[in-house]
Short mmCIF file of C-alpha atoms in Angstrom, two decimals:
data_model
loop_
_atom_site.label_atom_id
_atom_site.label_comp_id
_atom_site.label_asym_id
_atom_site.label_seq_id
_atom_site.Cartn_x
_atom_site.Cartn_y
_atom_site.Cartn_z
CA GLY A 1 -13.16 16.25 3.06
CA ALA A 2 -12.09 13.84 5.78
CA GLY A 3 -9.68 11.13 4.81
CA VAL A 4 -8.92 7.84 6.48
CA SER A 5 -7.96 8.37 10.09
CA GLN A 6 -6.12 6.04 12.40
CA SER A 7 -5.49 6.11 16.12
CA PRO A 8 -3.29 6.18 17.96
CA SER A 9 -0.55 7.58 15.74
CA ASN A 10 2.09 6.01 17.96
CA LYS A 11 1.85 3.17 20.43
CA VAL A 12 4.59 1.82 22.66
CA THR A 13 3.74 -1.32 24.55
CA GLU A 14 5.49 -3.97 26.55
CA LYS A 15 5.96 -7.43 25.20
CA GLY A 16 3.01 -9.64 26.12
CA LYS A 17 0.45 -6.85 26.32
CA ASP A 18 -2.58 -6.58 24.04
CA VAL A 19 -3.07 -3.58 21.76
CA GLU A 20 -5.98 -2.22 19.74
CA LEU A 21 -5.51 -0.09 16.66
CA ARG A 22 -8.41 1.85 15.21
CA CYS A 23 -9.28 2.86 11.67
CA ASP A 24 -12.00 5.24 10.53
CA PRO A 25 -12.50 4.86 6.77
CA ILE A 26 -13.79 7.48 4.39
CA SER A 27 -17.56 7.79 4.62
CA GLY A 28 -19.23 5.68 1.93
CA HIS A 29 -16.27 3.40 1.38
CA THR A 30 -17.35 -0.17 1.86
CA ALA A 31 -13.98 -1.86 1.43
CA LEU A 32 -11.39 -1.66 4.17
CA TYR A 33 -7.87 -3.09 4.27
CA TRP A 34 -5.21 -3.48 6.93
CA TYR A 35 -1.53 -3.68 6.04
CA ARG A 36 1.69 -3.90 7.98
CA GLN A 37 4.71 -1.94 6.85
CA SER A 38 8.02 -3.07 8.24
CA LEU A 39 11.34 -1.47 7.48
CA GLY A 40 12.60 -2.76 4.15
CA GLN A 41 9.67 -5.15 3.83
CA GLY A 42 7.14 -3.16 1.88
CA LEU A 43 3.46 -3.51 2.64
CA GLU A 44 2.17 -6.81 3.92
CA PHE A 45 -1.53 -7.49 3.45
CA LEU A 46 -3.27 -8.51 6.67
CA ILE A 47 -7.04 -8.50 6.27
CA TYR A 48 -9.75 -7.20 3.96
CA PHE A 49 -13.39 -6.30 4.64
CA GLN A 50 -15.84 -5.86 1.74
CA GLY A 51 -19.34 -4.73 2.58
CA ASN A 52 -21.23 -7.36 4.53
CA SER A 53 -19.19 -10.26 3.17
CA ALA A 54 -17.01 -12.40 5.39
CA PRO A 55 -13.58 -10.80 5.73
CA ASP A 56 -10.54 -12.17 3.93
CA LYS A 57 -8.22 -13.00 6.81
CA SER A 58 -5.66 -14.86 4.76
CA GLY A 59 -2.89 -12.36 5.50
CA LEU A 60 -3.06 -12.43 9.28
CA PRO A 61 0.34 -13.75 10.44
CA SER A 62 -0.89 -15.63 13.52
CA ASP A 63 -3.94 -16.21 15.68
CA ARG A 64 -2.75 -13.40 17.93
CA PHE A 65 -4.03 -11.02 15.26
CA SER A 66 -7.72 -10.33 14.77
CA ALA A 67 -9.83 -7.56 13.33
CA GLU A 68 -13.43 -6.55 13.27
CA ARG A 69 -15.47 -3.96 11.53
CA THR A 70 -18.52 -2.64 13.29
CA GLY A 71 -21.50 -1.29 11.40
CA GLY A 72 -19.61 -1.48 8.13
CA SER A 73 -17.50 1.49 9.13
CA VAL A 74 -14.92 1.67 11.91
CA SER A 75 -12.44 -1.18 12.17
CA THR A 76 -10.26 -2.34 15.03
CA LEU A 77 -7.14 -4.45 14.64
CA THR A 78 -6.24 -6.29 17.83
CA ILE A 79 -2.89 -7.88 18.55
CA GLN A 80 -2.80 -10.11 21.59
CA ARG A 81 0.32 -10.96 23.56
CA THR A 82 2.46 -8.65 21.47
CA GLN A 83 5.93 -9.72 20.43
CA GLN A 84 8.88 -7.58 19.40
CA GLU A 85 8.51 -8.75 15.80
CA ASP A 86 5.07 -7.10 15.77
CA SER A 87 6.78 -3.70 15.80
CA ALA A 88 5.85 -1.98 12.54
CA VAL A 89 3.62 0.67 11.06
CA TYR A 90 0.07 -0.57 10.65
CA LEU A 91 -1.75 1.02 7.75
CA CYS A 92 -5.44 1.11 7.03
CA ALA A 93 -6.93 1.86 3.63
CA SER A 94 -10.46 2.12 2.30
CA SER A 95 -12.07 2.17 -1.11
CA PHE A 96 -15.42 2.04 -2.86
CA LEU A 97 -17.02 -1.20 -3.94
CA LYS A 98 -15.80 -2.77 -7.12
CA GLY A 99 -17.26 -1.13 -10.17
CA GLN A 100 -17.72 2.21 -8.46
CA GLY A 101 -14.32 3.72 -9.07
CA ALA A 102 -13.02 0.88 -7.03
CA TYR A 103 -9.50 -0.34 -6.58
CA GLU A 104 -8.20 3.09 -5.67
CA GLN A 105 -7.27 2.79 -2.04
CA TYR A 106 -7.04 5.75 0.26
CA PHE A 107 -4.55 5.25 3.04
CA GLY A 108 -4.53 6.52 6.57
CA PRO A 109 -1.38 7.94 8.17
CA GLY A 110 -0.71 4.71 10.02
CA THR A 111 -0.08 3.65 13.61
CA ARG A 112 3.53 3.11 14.55
CA LEU A 113 3.64 0.22 17.01
CA THR A 114 6.74 -0.36 19.08
CA VAL A 115 6.93 -3.42 21.30
CA THR A 116 9.62 -3.19 23.97
CA ALA B 1 -1.63 -15.62 -6.67
CA GLN B 2 0.10 -12.45 -7.68
CA SER B 3 3.38 -10.91 -6.65
CA VAL B 4 5.29 -7.74 -7.36
CA THR B 5 9.02 -7.21 -7.69
CA GLN B 6 10.71 -3.86 -7.43
CA LEU B 7 14.31 -4.64 -8.22
CA ASP B 8 15.74 -1.28 -7.20
CA SER B 9 15.52 -0.61 -3.50
CA GLN B 10 17.26 2.76 -3.80
CA VAL B 11 17.58 5.08 -6.76
CA PRO B 12 19.62 8.28 -6.47
CA VAL B 13 19.25 10.73 -9.32
CA PHE B 14 20.30 14.30 -9.93
CA GLU B 15 17.71 17.02 -10.13
CA GLU B 16 16.24 17.56 -13.62
CA ALA B 17 17.52 14.17 -14.79
CA PRO B 18 15.11 11.47 -16.02
CA VAL B 19 14.25 8.51 -13.84
CA GLU B 20 12.73 5.07 -14.29
CA LEU B 21 11.57 2.93 -11.38
CA ARG B 22 11.09 -0.67 -12.35
CA CYS B 23 8.18 -2.90 -11.46
CA ASN B 24 7.55 -6.45 -12.59
CA TYR B 25 4.63 -8.59 -11.58
CA SER B 26 3.64 -12.20 -11.82
CA SER B 27 0.08 -13.30 -12.20
CA SER B 28 -1.90 -16.06 -13.81
CA VAL B 29 -4.85 -13.75 -14.31
CA SER B 30 -5.44 -10.32 -15.74
CA VAL B 31 -4.53 -7.58 -13.34
CA TYR B 32 -4.88 -3.98 -12.42
CA LEU B 33 -1.67 -2.10 -11.63
CA PHE B 34 -0.87 0.86 -9.43
CA TRP B 35 1.92 3.10 -8.28
CA TYR B 36 1.71 4.73 -4.88
CA VAL B 37 4.01 7.36 -3.43
CA GLN B 38 4.86 7.89 0.21
CA TYR B 39 6.50 11.20 1.05
CA PRO B 40 8.55 11.40 4.25
CA ASN B 41 6.34 11.12 7.31
CA GLN B 42 3.18 10.96 5.23
CA GLY B 43 0.71 8.28 4.20
CA LEU B 44 0.60 6.57 0.84
CA GLN B 45 -1.18 8.30 -2.01
CA LEU B 46 -2.08 7.09 -5.46
CA LEU B 47 0.26 8.26 -8.21
CA LEU B 48 -1.39 6.48 -11.14
CA LYS B 49 -3.23 3.31 -12.09
CA TYR B 50 -3.79 1.04 -15.06
CA LEU B 51 -7.20 -0.60 -15.30
CA SER B 52 -7.75 -0.89 -19.04
CA GLY B 53 -7.34 0.99 -22.30
CA SER B 54 -4.17 2.78 -23.30
CA THR B 55 -1.10 1.09 -21.92
CA LEU B 56 0.56 4.45 -21.25
CA VAL B 57 -0.87 5.94 -18.12
CA LYS B 58 -0.26 9.46 -16.89
CA GLY B 59 -0.42 10.35 -13.24
CA ILE B 60 0.12 13.24 -10.92
CA ASN B 61 3.30 15.33 -10.70
CA GLY B 62 4.40 14.51 -14.24
CA PHE B 63 4.84 10.78 -13.71
CA GLU B 64 3.77 8.17 -16.23
CA ALA B 65 3.91 4.41 -16.47
CA GLU B 66 3.58 1.91 -19.27
CA PHE B 67 1.86 -1.43 -18.94
CA ASN B 68 3.67 -4.12 -20.89
CA LYS B 69 1.73 -7.36 -20.76
CA SER B 70 4.29 -9.46 -22.61
CA GLN B 71 7.04 -8.41 -20.22
CA THR B 72 4.72 -8.28 -17.21
CA SER B 73 6.09 -4.87 -16.34
CA PHE B 74 4.72 -1.52 -15.23
CA HIS B 75 7.72 0.78 -15.01
CA LEU B 76 7.32 4.31 -13.70
CA ARG B 77 9.04 7.20 -15.45
CA LYS B 78 9.52 10.92 -15.16
CA PRO B 79 11.51 12.93 -17.72
CA SER B 80 12.82 15.49 -15.24
CA VAL B 81 12.74 15.03 -11.48
CA HIS B 82 12.51 17.66 -8.77
CA ILE B 83 13.78 17.70 -5.22
CA SER B 84 10.19 17.31 -4.09
CA ASP B 85 9.99 13.91 -5.79
CA THR B 86 12.18 12.43 -3.07
CA ALA B 87 9.98 9.73 -1.60
CA GLU B 88 9.28 6.00 -1.40
CA TYR B 89 7.47 4.54 -4.39
CA PHE B 90 5.42 1.37 -4.26
CA CYS B 91 4.10 -0.71 -7.13
CA ALA B 92 0.97 -2.76 -6.48
CA VAL B 93 -1.17 -5.29 -8.31
CA THR B 94 -4.62 -6.73 -7.81
CA GLY B 95 -6.72 -9.20 -9.73
CA PHE B 96 -10.04 -8.27 -11.22
CA ASP B 97 -11.78 -9.27 -8.02
CA GLY B 98 -9.88 -6.54 -6.20
CA ASN B 99 -9.85 -8.56 -3.02
CA GLN B 100 -6.15 -8.48 -2.31
CA PHE B 101 -3.53 -5.98 -3.26
CA TYR B 102 0.07 -7.10 -3.48
CA PHE B 103 2.68 -4.45 -2.96
CA GLY B 104 6.33 -4.43 -3.89
CA THR B 105 8.98 -3.71 -1.28
CA GLY B 106 9.30 -0.14 -2.48
CA THR B 107 11.92 1.99 -4.19
CA SER B 108 13.42 4.90 -2.36
CA LEU B 109 13.99 7.74 -4.80
CA THR B 110 16.44 10.39 -3.69
CA VAL B 111 16.81 13.48 -5.84
CA ILE B 112 20.19 15.10 -5.47
CA PRO B 113 20.49 18.88 -5.93
#
């Protein structure tokens, strides 16, 4: 079956430009997570969507970062006025609701963002 | 809040030797624990998880981990590694609400022929 997909796989952008990263979760998964993976830094939690509840945005590093999830499915992470320190691999993961085999996250392949 | 510490950033080991990758967590609440593996140029995949029950958890590819509440540890072990086990391994923790997952910085396992 289809897993979590992310696009684009690679993105090179100039400093100051805006970028949009897309995540298509597994069908039926109502929880969706965004992480940032920097070299030697592990995974940094960014934002979490759970069903129709308000998202947990506590991990977003600055107000240049935002995310939305339309129709409870596809999610877009937007970074405005990109900076070189935003260069990283951005990972999306999805899972079922709690209590339904939850907590097991399925990860997408990631988007490698390079800000020049 | 929770946090995860993986003390070993790199672990080289010879093929067919045993390996242990260490993971310690801190939390004021009960937790669920996970190990994920990331093979070169691939996404993360779940290796094993501890939710409840037996503290010894078996996962894929012959890996196992033991939850030790008193030592707040969840170390990953394999009795005999293969070349194909070369990968990055991440330990993660979440509280019962499952809202946020906290990942360690990863351990790079290199199996030497």
